[in-house]
Short mmCIF file of C-alpha atoms (C1' of nucleotides) in Angstrom, two decimals:
data_model
loop_
_atom_site.label_atom_id
_atom_site.label_comp_id
_atom_site.label_asym_id
_atom_site.label_seq_id
_atom_site.Cartn_x
_atom_site.Cartn_y
_atom_site.Cartn_z
CA MET A 1126 -30.80 21.26 31.14
CA SER A 1127 -30.68 24.58 29.34
CA LYS A 1128 -32.66 25.17 26.16
CA GLN A 1129 -30.97 23.72 23.14
CA PRO A 1130 -30.79 25.58 19.82
CA LYS A 1131 -33.30 24.39 17.29
CA TYR A 1132 -30.78 22.70 14.99
CA ARG A 1133 -29.59 20.58 17.93
CA GLN A 1134 -33.14 19.60 18.76
CA VAL A 1135 -33.48 18.44 15.17
CA ALA A 1136 -30.23 16.47 15.38
CA ASP A 1137 -31.12 14.93 18.74
CA ALA A 1138 -34.58 13.87 17.59
CA LEU A 1139 -33.26 12.29 14.40
CA ARG A 1140 -30.35 10.63 16.21
CA ARG A 1141 -32.75 9.02 18.65
CA GLU A 1142 -34.88 7.73 15.81
CA ILE A 1143 -31.85 6.40 13.99
CA VAL A 1144 -30.47 4.41 16.94
CA ASN A 1145 -33.98 3.11 17.63
CA GLY A 1146 -34.02 1.75 14.11
CA ALA A 1147 -36.80 3.94 12.78
CA PHE A 1148 -35.23 4.05 9.32
CA ASP A 1149 -34.09 0.44 9.13
CA ARG A 1150 -36.46 -0.31 6.21
CA ASP A 1151 -34.63 1.47 3.45
CA ARG A 1152 -32.20 3.55 5.53
CA ARG A 1153 -33.51 6.70 3.83
CA LEU A 1154 -34.26 9.81 5.87
CA PRO A 1155 -37.07 12.25 5.01
CA SER A 1156 -36.07 15.06 2.65
CA GLU A 1157 -34.89 18.43 3.92
CA SER A 1158 -38.16 20.10 3.02
CA GLU A 1159 -40.20 17.45 4.82
CA LEU A 1160 -38.05 17.84 7.92
CA SER A 1161 -38.32 21.60 7.59
CA ALA A 1162 -42.11 21.32 7.79
CA ARG A 1163 -42.05 18.72 10.56
CA PHE A 1164 -39.76 20.75 12.83
CA ASP A 1165 -41.17 24.14 11.82
CA ALA A 1166 -37.67 25.32 10.97
CA SER A 1167 -36.10 26.84 7.91
CA ARG A 1168 -34.36 24.54 5.48
CA ASN A 1169 -30.99 25.96 6.56
CA THR A 1170 -31.64 25.13 10.19
CA VAL A 1171 -32.56 21.57 9.31
CA ARG A 1172 -29.39 21.39 7.23
CA SER A 1173 -27.34 22.42 10.29
CA GLY A 1174 -28.85 19.57 12.27
CA LEU A 1175 -28.23 17.06 9.51
CA ALA A 1176 -24.65 18.33 9.12
CA LEU A 1177 -24.09 17.50 12.79
CA LEU A 1178 -25.19 13.91 12.25
CA VAL A 1179 -22.99 13.65 9.17
CA SER A 1180 -20.00 14.84 11.19
CA GLU A 1181 -20.78 12.23 13.83
CA GLY A 1182 -20.56 9.56 11.16
CA LEU A 1183 -24.19 8.54 11.65
CA ILE A 1184 -25.53 9.43 8.20
CA THR A 1185 -24.29 10.31 4.73
CA SER A 1186 -25.74 12.58 2.08
CA SER A 1187 -25.59 12.46 -1.68
CA GLN A 1188 -26.73 15.10 -4.07
CA GLY A 1189 -29.93 14.21 -5.83
CA LEU A 1190 -30.49 11.19 -3.63
CA GLY A 1191 -30.97 12.28 -0.06
CA TYR A 1192 -29.68 11.31 3.36
CA GLU A 1193 -29.02 7.72 4.37
CA VAL A 1194 -28.19 5.98 7.62
CA ARG A 1195 -24.61 4.79 7.33
CA SER A 1196 -24.07 1.05 7.39
CA HIS A 1197 -20.91 -0.47 8.73
CA GLU A 1198 -18.88 -3.46 7.80
CA VAL A 1199 -15.66 -3.90 9.64
CA PHE A 1200 -12.55 -5.74 8.59
CA GLU A 1201 -10.33 -6.98 11.37
CA LEU A 1202 -6.56 -7.09 11.13
CA ASN A 1203 -4.52 -9.16 13.53
CA ALA A 1204 -1.36 -7.13 14.06
CA SER A 1205 0.38 -9.61 16.32
CA ARG A 1206 -0.01 -12.43 13.80
CA PHE A 1207 0.34 -10.29 10.69
CA GLU A 1208 4.07 -10.83 10.46
CA ASN A 1209 4.58 -13.44 13.10
CA LEU A 1210 8.25 -13.64 13.93
CA ASN A 1211 8.27 -17.41 14.06
CA PHE A 1212 6.09 -17.94 11.02
CA PRO A 1213 6.82 -15.11 8.63
CA HIS A 1214 3.99 -14.91 6.13
CA ASN A 1215 4.50 -15.04 2.42
CA GLY A 1216 4.28 -11.32 1.85
CA ASP A 1217 0.60 -11.35 1.16
CA ALA A 1218 -1.40 -11.75 4.34
CA TYR A 1219 -3.72 -9.01 3.16
CA ASN A 1220 -4.75 -10.82 -0.02
CA THR A 1221 -5.20 -14.07 1.86
CA ASP A 1222 -7.34 -12.53 4.59
CA VAL A 1223 -9.57 -10.67 2.17
CA THR A 1224 -10.05 -13.67 -0.09
CA ASN A 1225 -10.88 -15.85 2.91
CA ALA A 1226 -13.59 -13.36 3.81
CA GLY A 1227 -15.14 -13.99 0.41
CA ARG A 1228 -14.18 -10.58 -0.92
CA ARG A 1229 -12.14 -9.51 -3.91
CA PRO A 1230 -8.83 -7.78 -3.06
CA HIS A 1231 -7.06 -5.42 -5.44
CA GLN A 1232 -4.07 -3.16 -5.04
CA THR A 1233 -1.92 -0.64 -6.85
CA PHE A 1234 1.74 -0.38 -6.13
CA ARG A 1235 4.62 2.01 -6.71
CA VAL A 1236 8.24 2.42 -5.66
CA GLU A 1237 10.19 5.64 -5.41
CA MET A 1238 13.27 7.18 -3.83
CA LEU A 1239 12.75 10.38 -1.86
CA PRO A 1240 13.88 12.30 1.22
CA ALA A 1241 12.41 10.62 4.29
CA PRO A 1242 9.62 12.58 6.02
CA GLU A 1243 10.71 13.84 9.41
CA GLU A 1244 8.74 11.36 11.52
CA VAL A 1245 10.10 8.49 9.40
CA ALA A 1246 13.71 9.72 9.61
CA GLU A 1247 13.43 9.83 13.40
CA ARG A 1248 12.18 6.28 13.60
CA LEU A 1249 14.77 4.94 11.15
CA LYS A 1250 17.50 6.86 12.99
CA ILE A 1251 18.73 8.52 9.81
CA GLU A 1252 19.53 12.17 9.09
CA LYS A 1253 16.53 14.36 8.57
CA GLY A 1254 16.12 14.86 4.84
CA SER A 1255 18.31 11.92 3.80
CA LYS A 1256 17.05 9.59 1.10
CA ALA A 1257 14.89 6.55 1.61
CA VAL A 1258 13.06 4.10 -0.61
CA LEU A 1259 9.30 4.25 -0.43
CA ARG A 1260 7.24 1.23 -1.41
CA PHE A 1261 3.65 2.43 -1.52
CA CYS A 1262 0.56 0.30 -1.71
CA HIS A 1263 -3.05 1.39 -2.18
CA ARG A 1264 -5.50 -1.35 -1.19
CA TYR A 1265 -9.08 -1.97 -2.22
CA VAL A 1266 -11.71 -4.54 -1.25
CA ASP A 1267 -14.39 -5.07 -3.90
CA ASP A 1268 -13.23 -1.77 -5.47
CA VAL A 1269 -13.79 0.17 -2.22
CA PRO A 1270 -10.60 1.94 -1.08
CA TRP A 1271 -9.63 0.34 2.20
CA SER A 1272 -6.19 1.52 3.26
CA THR A 1273 -2.84 2.82 2.10
CA GLN A 1274 0.48 1.44 3.20
CA ALA A 1275 3.80 3.26 2.90
CA THR A 1276 6.98 1.40 3.79
CA TYR A 1277 10.26 3.31 3.98
CA TYR A 1278 13.68 1.64 3.85
CA PRO A 1279 16.85 3.56 4.71
CA ALA A 1280 19.36 4.16 1.91
CA TRP A 1281 22.12 2.13 3.58
CA LEU A 1282 19.92 -0.94 3.39
CA ILE A 1283 19.49 -0.58 -0.37
CA GLU A 1284 23.19 -1.07 -1.02
CA GLU A 1285 22.92 -4.50 0.52
CA SER A 1286 19.46 -5.28 -0.81
CA PRO A 1287 19.09 -3.54 -4.17
CA ARG A 1288 15.84 -5.21 -5.17
CA LEU A 1289 14.02 -3.10 -2.58
CA ALA A 1290 14.49 -0.08 -4.81
CA GLU A 1291 13.30 -1.80 -7.97
CA PRO A 1292 9.73 -1.38 -9.07
CA GLY A 1293 7.53 -4.44 -9.01
CA ASP A 1294 6.70 -7.02 -6.42
CA ILE A 1295 9.22 -9.07 -4.52
CA GLU A 1296 7.76 -12.53 -4.96
CA GLU A 1297 8.92 -14.13 -1.76
CA GLY A 1298 8.05 -11.07 0.32
CA THR A 1299 10.36 -8.30 1.44
CA THR A 1300 10.84 -9.80 4.89
CA ARG A 1301 12.12 -13.05 3.42
CA TYR A 1302 14.22 -11.29 0.80
CA LEU A 1303 15.93 -9.33 3.59
CA ALA A 1304 16.34 -12.40 5.77
CA ALA A 1305 18.00 -14.23 2.86
CA ARG A 1306 20.52 -11.38 2.68
CA GLY A 1307 21.34 -11.69 6.37
CA ILE A 1308 19.07 -8.93 7.60
CA GLU A 1309 16.58 -10.36 10.00
CA GLN A 1310 13.75 -8.41 11.60
CA ILE A 1311 13.58 -9.62 15.16
CA GLY A 1312 11.35 -6.97 16.72
CA TYR A 1313 8.68 -4.42 15.93
CA PHE A 1314 7.53 -1.22 17.56
CA ASP A 1315 3.92 -0.36 16.77
CA GLU A 1316 2.29 3.03 17.29
CA ILE A 1317 -1.42 3.60 16.86
CA ALA A 1318 -3.14 6.96 16.60
CA THR A 1319 -6.28 8.51 15.17
CA ARG A 1320 -7.27 11.85 13.67
CA MET A 1321 -9.47 13.29 10.97
CA PRO A 1322 -8.14 12.71 7.44
CA THR A 1323 -6.23 15.34 5.52
CA PRO A 1324 -7.94 16.33 2.25
CA GLU A 1325 -5.36 14.21 0.43
CA GLU A 1326 -6.19 11.15 2.52
CA ALA A 1327 -9.90 11.75 2.16
CA ARG A 1328 -9.40 11.79 -1.61
CA LEU A 1329 -7.29 8.61 -1.79
CA LEU A 1330 -9.56 6.64 0.50
CA GLU A 1331 -12.80 8.21 -0.75
CA MET A 1332 -13.80 9.05 2.79
CA SER A 1333 -16.89 11.08 3.44
CA ALA A 1334 -17.24 13.54 6.28
CA GLY A 1335 -17.43 12.23 9.83
CA VAL A 1336 -14.99 9.36 9.40
CA PRO A 1337 -11.58 9.41 11.09
CA VAL A 1338 -8.46 7.55 9.96
CA LEU A 1339 -6.67 4.93 12.02
CA LEU A 1340 -2.89 5.31 11.75
CA TRP A 1341 -0.61 2.36 12.34
CA THR A 1342 3.13 2.97 12.33
CA ARG A 1343 5.31 -0.13 12.53
CA THR A 1344 9.07 0.21 12.86
CA GLY A 1345 11.00 -3.03 12.29
CA TYR A 1346 14.35 -3.70 13.92
CA SER A 1347 17.29 -5.99 13.31
CA ALA A 1348 19.54 -6.88 16.21
CA ASP A 1349 21.22 -3.49 16.17
CA ARG A 1350 19.13 -0.92 14.32
CA PRO A 1351 15.82 -0.01 12.64
CA ILE A 1352 15.53 -1.31 9.10
CA ARG A 1353 12.10 -0.19 7.99
CA CYS A 1354 9.14 1.97 8.89
CA THR A 1355 5.64 1.18 7.62
CA ILE A 1356 2.81 3.67 7.93
CA THR A 1357 -0.62 2.22 7.27
CA THR A 1358 -3.59 4.55 6.96
CA PHE A 1359 -6.93 2.83 7.48
CA ARG A 1360 -10.42 4.09 6.89
CA GLY A 1361 -11.66 4.17 10.48
CA ASP A 1362 -15.17 3.08 9.54
CA LEU A 1363 -14.01 -0.11 7.85
CA ASN A 1364 -11.14 -1.34 9.93
CA ARG A 1365 -10.25 -2.57 13.38
CA MET A 1366 -6.95 -3.90 14.66
CA ASN A 1367 -6.23 -6.49 17.28
CA TYR A 1368 -3.31 -7.90 19.24
CA GLU A 1369 -2.97 -11.22 20.98
CA ILE A 1370 -0.78 -11.12 24.07
CA GLY A 1371 0.22 -14.07 26.22
CA ASP A 1372 -1.65 -17.36 26.36
CA LEU A 1373 -5.12 -17.27 24.81
CA ALA A 1374 -6.13 -20.89 25.34
CA GLY A 1375 -9.14 -19.58 27.25
CA ARG A 1376 -10.37 -17.78 24.16
CA SER A 1377 -11.18 -20.87 22.12
CA GLU A 1378 -12.46 -22.99 24.99
CA ASN A 1379 -16.11 -24.01 24.95
CA THR A 1380 -17.05 -23.00 28.47
CA MET B 1190 -9.29 20.24 -11.61
CA SER B 1191 -12.83 21.49 -11.66
CA LYS B 1192 -13.80 24.78 -10.06
CA GLN B 1193 -14.17 24.52 -6.31
CA PRO B 1194 -17.04 26.14 -4.46
CA LYS B 1195 -16.08 29.37 -2.76
CA TYR B 1196 -16.27 28.01 0.79
CA ARG B 1197 -13.76 25.33 -0.14
CA GLN B 1198 -11.44 27.91 -1.64
CA VAL B 1199 -11.62 29.73 1.69
CA ALA B 1200 -10.87 26.54 3.61
CA ASP B 1201 -8.04 25.54 1.29
CA ALA B 1202 -6.39 28.96 1.47
CA LEU B 1203 -6.60 29.07 5.26
CA ARG B 1204 -5.46 25.48 5.62
CA ARG B 1205 -2.38 26.21 3.52
CA GLU B 1206 -1.58 29.24 5.67
CA ILE B 1207 -2.06 27.26 8.86
CA VAL B 1208 0.27 24.42 7.90
CA ASN B 1209 2.80 26.97 6.67
CA GLY B 1210 2.75 28.48 10.14
CA ALA B 1211 1.26 31.84 9.19
CA PHE B 1212 -0.61 32.08 12.49
CA ASP B 1213 2.11 30.70 14.75
CA ARG B 1214 2.48 34.03 16.61
CA ASP B 1215 -0.68 33.94 18.67
CA ARG B 1216 -2.52 31.12 16.87
CA ARG B 1217 -5.46 33.51 16.30
CA LEU B 1218 -7.17 33.63 12.93
CA PRO B 1219 -8.70 36.80 11.46
CA SER B 1220 -12.33 37.41 12.40
CA GLU B 1221 -15.20 36.23 10.23
CA SER B 1222 -15.92 39.74 8.98
CA GLU B 1223 -12.28 40.31 8.04
CA LEU B 1224 -12.21 37.03 6.14
CA SER B 1225 -15.52 37.93 4.55
CA ALA B 1226 -13.96 41.10 3.16
CA ARG B 1227 -10.71 39.40 2.14
CA PHE B 1228 -12.42 36.61 0.19
CA ASP B 1229 -15.28 38.77 -1.09
CA ALA B 1230 -17.75 36.28 0.31
CA SER B 1231 -20.71 36.53 2.64
CA ARG B 1232 -20.15 35.85 6.30
CA ASN B 1233 -22.11 32.58 6.00
CA THR B 1234 -19.85 31.34 3.21
CA VAL B 1235 -16.75 32.10 5.25
CA ARG B 1236 -18.38 30.27 8.16
CA SER B 1237 -18.85 27.18 5.98
CA GLY B 1238 -15.17 27.20 5.15
CA LEU B 1239 -14.17 27.61 8.78
CA ALA B 1240 -16.58 24.83 9.80
CA LEU B 1241 -14.72 22.52 7.42
CA LEU B 1242 -11.42 23.25 9.15
CA VAL B 1243 -13.03 22.74 12.55
CA SER B 1244 -14.31 19.33 11.45
CA GLU B 1245 -10.82 18.43 10.25
CA GLY B 1246 -9.55 19.11 13.73
CA LEU B 1247 -7.28 21.94 12.51
CA ILE B 1248 -8.87 24.85 14.38
CA THR B 1249 -11.29 25.51 17.21
CA SER B 1250 -13.75 28.34 17.75
CA SER B 1251 -15.05 29.96 20.89
CA GLN B 1252 -17.85 32.45 21.15
CA GLY B 1253 -16.65 35.94 21.85
CA LEU B 1254 -13.02 34.98 21.28
CA GLY B 1255 -12.57 33.86 17.71
CA TYR B 1256 -10.89 30.99 15.89
CA GLU B 1257 -7.62 29.46 17.01
CA VAL B 1258 -5.19 26.99 15.51
CA ARG B 1259 -5.43 23.83 17.58
CA SER B 1260 -2.31 22.78 19.45
CA HIS B 1261 -1.54 19.17 20.21
CA GLU B 1262 0.11 17.41 23.06
CA VAL B 1263 0.12 13.66 22.92
CA PHE B 1264 0.35 11.17 25.72
CA GLU B 1265 1.71 7.76 24.80
CA LEU B 1266 0.48 4.55 26.40
CA ASN B 1267 2.48 1.36 26.13
CA ALA B 1268 -0.14 -1.37 25.89
CA SER B 1269 2.28 -4.29 25.82
CA ARG B 1270 3.97 -3.18 29.04
CA PHE B 1271 0.88 -1.75 30.71
CA GLU B 1272 0.06 -4.99 32.45
CA ASN B 1273 3.10 -7.03 31.69
CA LEU B 1274 2.39 -10.65 32.46
CA ASN B 1275 5.73 -11.23 34.11
CA PHE B 1276 5.80 -7.96 36.01
CA PRO B 1277 2.22 -7.13 36.89
CA HIS B 1278 2.06 -3.45 37.80
CA ASN B 1279 0.64 -2.22 41.06
CA GLY B 1280 -2.72 -1.22 39.69
CA ASP B 1281 -1.68 2.30 39.01
CA ALA B 1282 0.43 2.54 35.89
CA TYR B 1283 -1.64 5.49 34.78
CA ASN B 1284 -0.84 7.61 37.83
CA THR B 1285 2.82 6.69 37.63
CA ASP B 1286 3.14 7.52 33.96
CA VAL B 1287 1.38 10.83 34.27
CA THR B 1288 3.36 11.89 37.31
CA ASN B 1289 6.61 10.91 35.60
CA ALA B 1290 5.64 13.22 32.76
CA GLY B 1291 5.48 16.06 35.26
CA ARG B 1292 1.71 16.30 35.10
CA ARG B 1293 -0.96 16.04 37.74
CA PRO B 1294 -3.25 13.00 37.45
CA HIS B 1295 -6.73 12.88 38.91
CA GLN B 1296 -9.55 10.38 38.60
CA THR B 1297 -13.09 9.69 39.67
CA PHE B 1298 -14.26 6.18 40.25
CA ARG B 1299 -17.49 4.25 40.68
CA VAL B 1300 -18.67 0.65 40.89
CA GLU B 1301 -22.05 -0.73 39.90
CA MET B 1302 -23.81 -3.93 38.98
CA LEU B 1303 -25.76 -3.96 35.70
CA PRO B 1304 -26.69 -6.09 32.72
CA ALA B 1305 -23.65 -6.46 30.49
CA PRO B 1306 -23.84 -4.55 27.20
CA GLU B 1307 -24.10 -6.89 24.24
CA GLU B 1308 -20.53 -6.48 22.99
CA VAL B 1309 -19.22 -7.09 26.50
CA ALA B 1310 -21.39 -10.18 27.04
CA GLU B 1311 -20.05 -11.67 23.81
CA ARG B 1312 -16.46 -11.17 24.87
CA LEU B 1313 -17.02 -12.50 28.38
CA LYS B 1314 -18.93 -15.50 26.97
CA ILE B 1315 -21.91 -14.87 29.22
CA GLU B 1316 -25.62 -14.71 28.39
CA LYS B 1317 -26.75 -11.53 26.73
CA GLY B 1318 -28.37 -9.38 29.40
CA SER B 1319 -26.89 -11.22 32.36
CA LYS B 1320 -25.41 -9.20 35.20
CA ALA B 1321 -21.86 -7.96 35.44
CA VAL B 1322 -19.91 -5.68 37.73
CA LEU B 1323 -18.74 -2.44 36.17
CA ARG B 1324 -15.77 -0.61 37.62
CA PHE B 1325 -15.70 2.76 35.91
CA CYS B 1326 -12.88 5.27 35.94
CA HIS B 1327 -12.83 8.80 34.54
CA ARG B 1328 -9.29 10.10 34.15
CA TYR B 1329 -7.94 13.63 33.98
CA VAL B 1330 -4.50 15.12 33.44
CA ASP B 1331 -4.11 18.62 34.88
CA ASP B 1332 -7.93 18.80 35.04
CA VAL B 1333 -8.29 18.07 31.32
CA PRO B 1334 -10.46 14.98 30.69
CA TRP B 1335 -8.21 12.40 29.13
CA SER B 1336 -9.99 9.05 28.95
CA THR B 1337 -12.63 6.84 30.48
CA GLN B 1338 -12.11 3.22 31.39
CA ALA B 1339 -14.91 0.71 31.99
CA THR B 1340 -14.01 -2.75 33.24
CA TYR B 1341 -16.67 -5.46 33.37
CA TYR B 1342 -16.37 -8.62 35.46
CA PRO B 1343 -18.78 -11.54 34.99
CA ALA B 1344 -21.12 -12.36 37.89
CA TRP B 1345 -19.65 -15.84 38.43
CA LEU B 1346 -16.31 -14.23 39.24
CA ILE B 1347 -17.82 -12.07 41.96
CA GLU B 1348 -18.85 -15.07 44.02
CA GLU B 1349 -15.21 -16.05 44.27
CA SER B 1350 -13.86 -12.49 44.49
CA PRO B 1351 -16.47 -10.38 46.26
CA ARG B 1352 -14.31 -7.30 46.72
CA LEU B 1353 -14.62 -6.61 42.99
CA ALA B 1354 -18.22 -5.57 43.56
CA GLU B 1355 -17.46 -3.31 46.49
CA PRO B 1356 -17.05 0.38 45.95
CA GLY B 1357 -13.62 1.87 46.54
CA ASP B 1358 -10.16 1.04 45.33
CA ILE B 1359 -8.52 -2.34 45.65
CA GLU B 1360 -5.17 -1.33 47.08
CA GLU B 1361 -3.00 -4.06 45.64
CA GLY B 1362 -4.65 -3.85 42.21
CA THR B 1363 -7.46 -5.99 40.84
CA THR B 1364 -5.07 -8.21 38.90
CA ARG B 1365 -3.17 -9.12 42.06
CA TYR B 1366 -6.33 -9.50 44.09
CA LEU B 1367 -7.60 -12.00 41.54
CA ALA B 1368 -4.27 -13.81 41.34
CA ALA B 1369 -4.25 -14.17 45.14
CA ARG B 1370 -7.61 -15.91 44.86
CA GLY B 1371 -6.29 -18.35 42.29
CA ILE B 1372 -7.53 -16.56 39.20
CA GLU B 1373 -4.61 -15.68 37.04
CA GLN B 1374 -4.84 -13.67 33.84
CA ILE B 1375 -2.45 -15.33 31.45
CA GLY B 1376 -3.47 -13.72 28.18
CA TYR B 1377 -5.11 -10.67 26.67
CA PHE B 1378 -6.96 -9.97 23.46
CA ASP B 1379 -6.82 -6.31 22.43
CA GLU B 1380 -9.06 -4.66 19.87
CA ILE B 1381 -8.50 -1.13 18.63
CA ALA B 1382 -10.98 0.97 16.69
CA THR B 1383 -11.82 4.60 16.01
CA ARG B 1384 -14.95 6.63 15.33
CA MET B 1385 -16.47 9.99 16.10
CA PRO B 1386 -17.65 10.37 19.70
CA THR B 1387 -21.26 9.96 20.72
CA PRO B 1388 -22.75 13.10 22.30
CA GLU B 1389 -22.37 11.39 25.68
CA GLU B 1390 -18.67 10.72 25.09
CA ALA B 1391 -18.13 14.24 23.81
CA ARG B 1392 -19.66 15.55 27.01
CA LEU B 1393 -17.65 13.34 29.38
CA LEU B 1394 -14.36 14.00 27.63
CA GLU B 1395 -15.12 17.63 26.77
CA MET B 1396 -14.27 16.98 23.15
CA SER B 1397 -14.80 19.68 20.58
CA ALA B 1398 -15.83 19.01 17.01
CA GLY B 1399 -13.36 17.35 14.67
CA VAL B 1400 -11.78 15.02 17.22
CA PRO B 1401 -12.33 11.24 17.03
CA VAL B 1402 -12.13 8.79 19.93
CA LEU B 1403 -9.69 5.89 20.09
CA LEU B 1404 -11.35 2.76 21.47
CA TRP B 1405 -9.30 0.08 23.16
CA THR B 1406 -11.06 -3.12 24.22
CA ARG B 1407 -8.99 -5.54 26.26
CA THR B 1408 -10.39 -8.94 27.16
CA GLY B 1409 -8.39 -10.81 29.82
CA TYR B 1410 -8.31 -14.62 29.99
CA SER B 1411 -7.51 -17.22 32.58
CA ALA B 1412 -6.42 -20.68 31.43
CA ASP B 1413 -9.96 -21.65 30.47
CA ARG B 1414 -12.17 -18.59 30.06
CA PRO B 1415 -12.49 -14.81 29.84
CA ILE B 1416 -12.51 -13.09 33.21
CA ARG B 1417 -12.78 -9.42 32.37
CA CYS B 1418 -13.38 -6.92 29.60
CA THR B 1419 -11.98 -3.39 29.75
CA ILE B 1420 -13.13 -0.70 27.35
CA THR B 1421 -10.98 2.41 27.33
CA THR B 1422 -12.16 5.48 25.46
CA PHE B 1423 -9.38 7.93 24.65
CA ARG B 1424 -9.57 11.44 23.31
CA GLY B 1425 -7.95 10.89 19.92
CA ASP B 1426 -6.20 14.24 19.93
CA LEU B 1427 -4.38 13.57 23.20
CA ASN B 1428 -3.48 9.91 23.10
CA ARG B 1429 -1.48 7.36 21.18
CA MET B 1430 -0.93 3.69 21.94
CA ASN B 1431 2.05 1.48 21.25
CA TYR B 1432 3.03 -2.16 21.35
CA GLU B 1433 6.43 -3.73 21.58
CA ILE B 1434 6.74 -7.06 19.82
CA GLY B 1435 9.76 -9.34 19.79
CA ASP B 1436 13.30 -8.23 20.49
CA LEU B 1437 13.81 -4.47 20.48
CA ALA B 1438 17.50 -4.35 21.36
CA GLY B 1439 18.00 -2.39 18.13
CA ARG B 1440 15.74 0.36 19.38
CA SER B 1441 17.99 1.57 22.17
CA GLU B 1442 21.29 1.07 20.35
CA ASN B 1443 23.38 4.14 19.57
CA THR B 1444 24.08 3.52 15.93
"C1'" DT C 873 -19.85 49.15 24.87
"C1'" DA C 874 -17.80 47.14 21.03
"C1'" DG C 875 -16.40 43.16 18.82
"C1'" DT C 876 -16.46 38.30 18.47
"C1'" DG C 877 -18.85 33.97 17.11
"C1'" DG C 878 -23.75 31.39 17.32
"C1'" DT C 879 -28.40 30.92 15.57
"C1'" DC C 880 -32.04 31.52 12.29
"C1'" DT C 881 -34.59 33.04 8.35
"C1'" DA C 882 -36.23 33.53 3.32
"C1'" DG C 883 -35.09 33.18 -0.96
"C1'" DA C 884 -32.32 32.42 -5.15
"C1'" DC C 885 -29.94 29.50 -8.25
"C1'" DC C 886 -27.12 25.33 -9.35
"C1'" DA C 887 -25.91 20.24 -9.83
"C1'" DC C 888 -27.29 15.68 -9.67
"C1'" DC C 889 -30.47 11.67 -9.94
"C1'" DT C 890 -34.70 9.30 -11.33
"C1'" DC C 891 -38.55 8.78 -14.15
"C1'" DA D 525 -39.64 17.47 -15.55
"C1'" DG D 526 -39.58 17.28 -10.85
"C1'" DG D 527 -37.40 16.29 -6.66
"C1'" DT D 528 -33.20 15.94 -4.12
"C1'" DG D 529 -29.20 18.08 -1.86
"C1'" DG D 530 -25.29 21.95 -2.62
"C1'" DT D 531 -23.99 26.75 -2.67
"C1'" DC D 532 -24.53 31.55 -1.63
"C1'" DT D 533 -26.47 35.82 -0.11
"C1'" DA D 534 -28.19 39.68 3.09
"C1'" DG D 535 -29.78 40.63 7.13
"C1'" DA D 536 -31.54 40.11 11.90
"C1'" DC D 537 -30.87 39.07 16.59
"C1'" DC D 538 -28.58 36.55 20.48
"C1'" DA D 539 -24.62 35.13 23.68
"C1'" DC D 540 -20.17 35.55 25.19
"C1'" DT D 541 -15.68 38.05 26.14
"C1'" DA D 542 -12.95 41.85 26.58
"C1'" DC D 543 -12.02 46.58 27.88
#
DNA sequence: TAGTGGTCTAGACCACCTC
DNA sequence: AGGTGGTCTAGACCACTAC
């Protein structure tokens, strides 16, 4: 153990107190000047320590208020049931799930035609830079931004299914609309990654420092080619995904 | 658009240059004192801007060397094939995958008996605080720490399958060993989450600031109850997971 | 030895929130 | 008005890397 710099000692001491529940009363931490006195360090040094805890996602700060221990509430999304192939949902699993949890869902929606981003073009097997329809959804729970969802459809699909390019909801759900026009999604390829948010993402999802995003890219296939690519960006502190694989009878048993 | 603080202007300007590839030659950024002169800001202000980019995962810094644009190389793990129920792998999919990618895998391994952590006990449906066997694996690729994997087995399972609690590899793979003793895993429940690493995780995985971890929790079930819980902690900058669902004939087509 | 980033200080002033 | 965090400065000294 080599000697730690003072700002790390501050961070380590406070972290230990936080996980031990020392601030569970009102979640408020002492002010910077109090900590400065307690640790015999300058205000800037204390700030460095606090910044470390912020970047670890342990605490938040707000001007004029102080530092607070972050509280978590996680929403779970079942990705293997979300668009079950045998029981396609009615286009609104999100609203149903959120309402069932006793929360108030809310979303904004827009449709546009634009050149497909490179990683989308690859997955849809279309020329880089060729046009695609983007249906974009910004989701909230109780007015807290929760996730964004961007679904891209290749241009060739629009000729056969023009309503995809029209603004406004598709009542029966896009999956059913496509199925009714003979285009059936029979398989999905899901990719899951994480990273820190871009400034744009941080703005849209109102994410504070120390919170990563969870990226879920789902490419849907018909029998012979990809027909859509959906990129969902979750706030990492509020969301978790799960998959059910095989026979889970043993999960609901009362053993 | 309100006026941004100076350190954000510094970060925004540098971020724009980075994504535009301005430093693609040698990936080195100008020194703090150069930037201080260029932006007419104190060294500390420039440092605040750079710290922002570090926490976004865009750049790294090393004492005596300077700041560098971070480069990424991602390893993809197929979670739906990883332990395919019909074709159980030989206990070493990780080594195979890494070697196939032309890289050199390496791992350390240990076994111990301890009280199950709360979130593990819940998933294994055992009493909080009751004993479990932990088989822990620390994985490297070309000597870079890549992930850790902790698998917990409930104590009742050990009585029937004592080799689980013995140190050292199980040649044929734990899944096959269990199957040979009449305990067949017929289903999995996967949970995926992300957050910033704890100091302990950052140490084990040698993660620098601005990189989140990807957490994969797999609970395996027999016909009537959970038999194991595996928690894999990935470096978020090096790993991505994927799942194949349904019929993906359209993925390999040459359309 | 020279140049890089890392730590720390003391103090100034601003912006925001609560009372 | 008074307390909180947010921004910024100027300067000192330390630790690491390169040559």
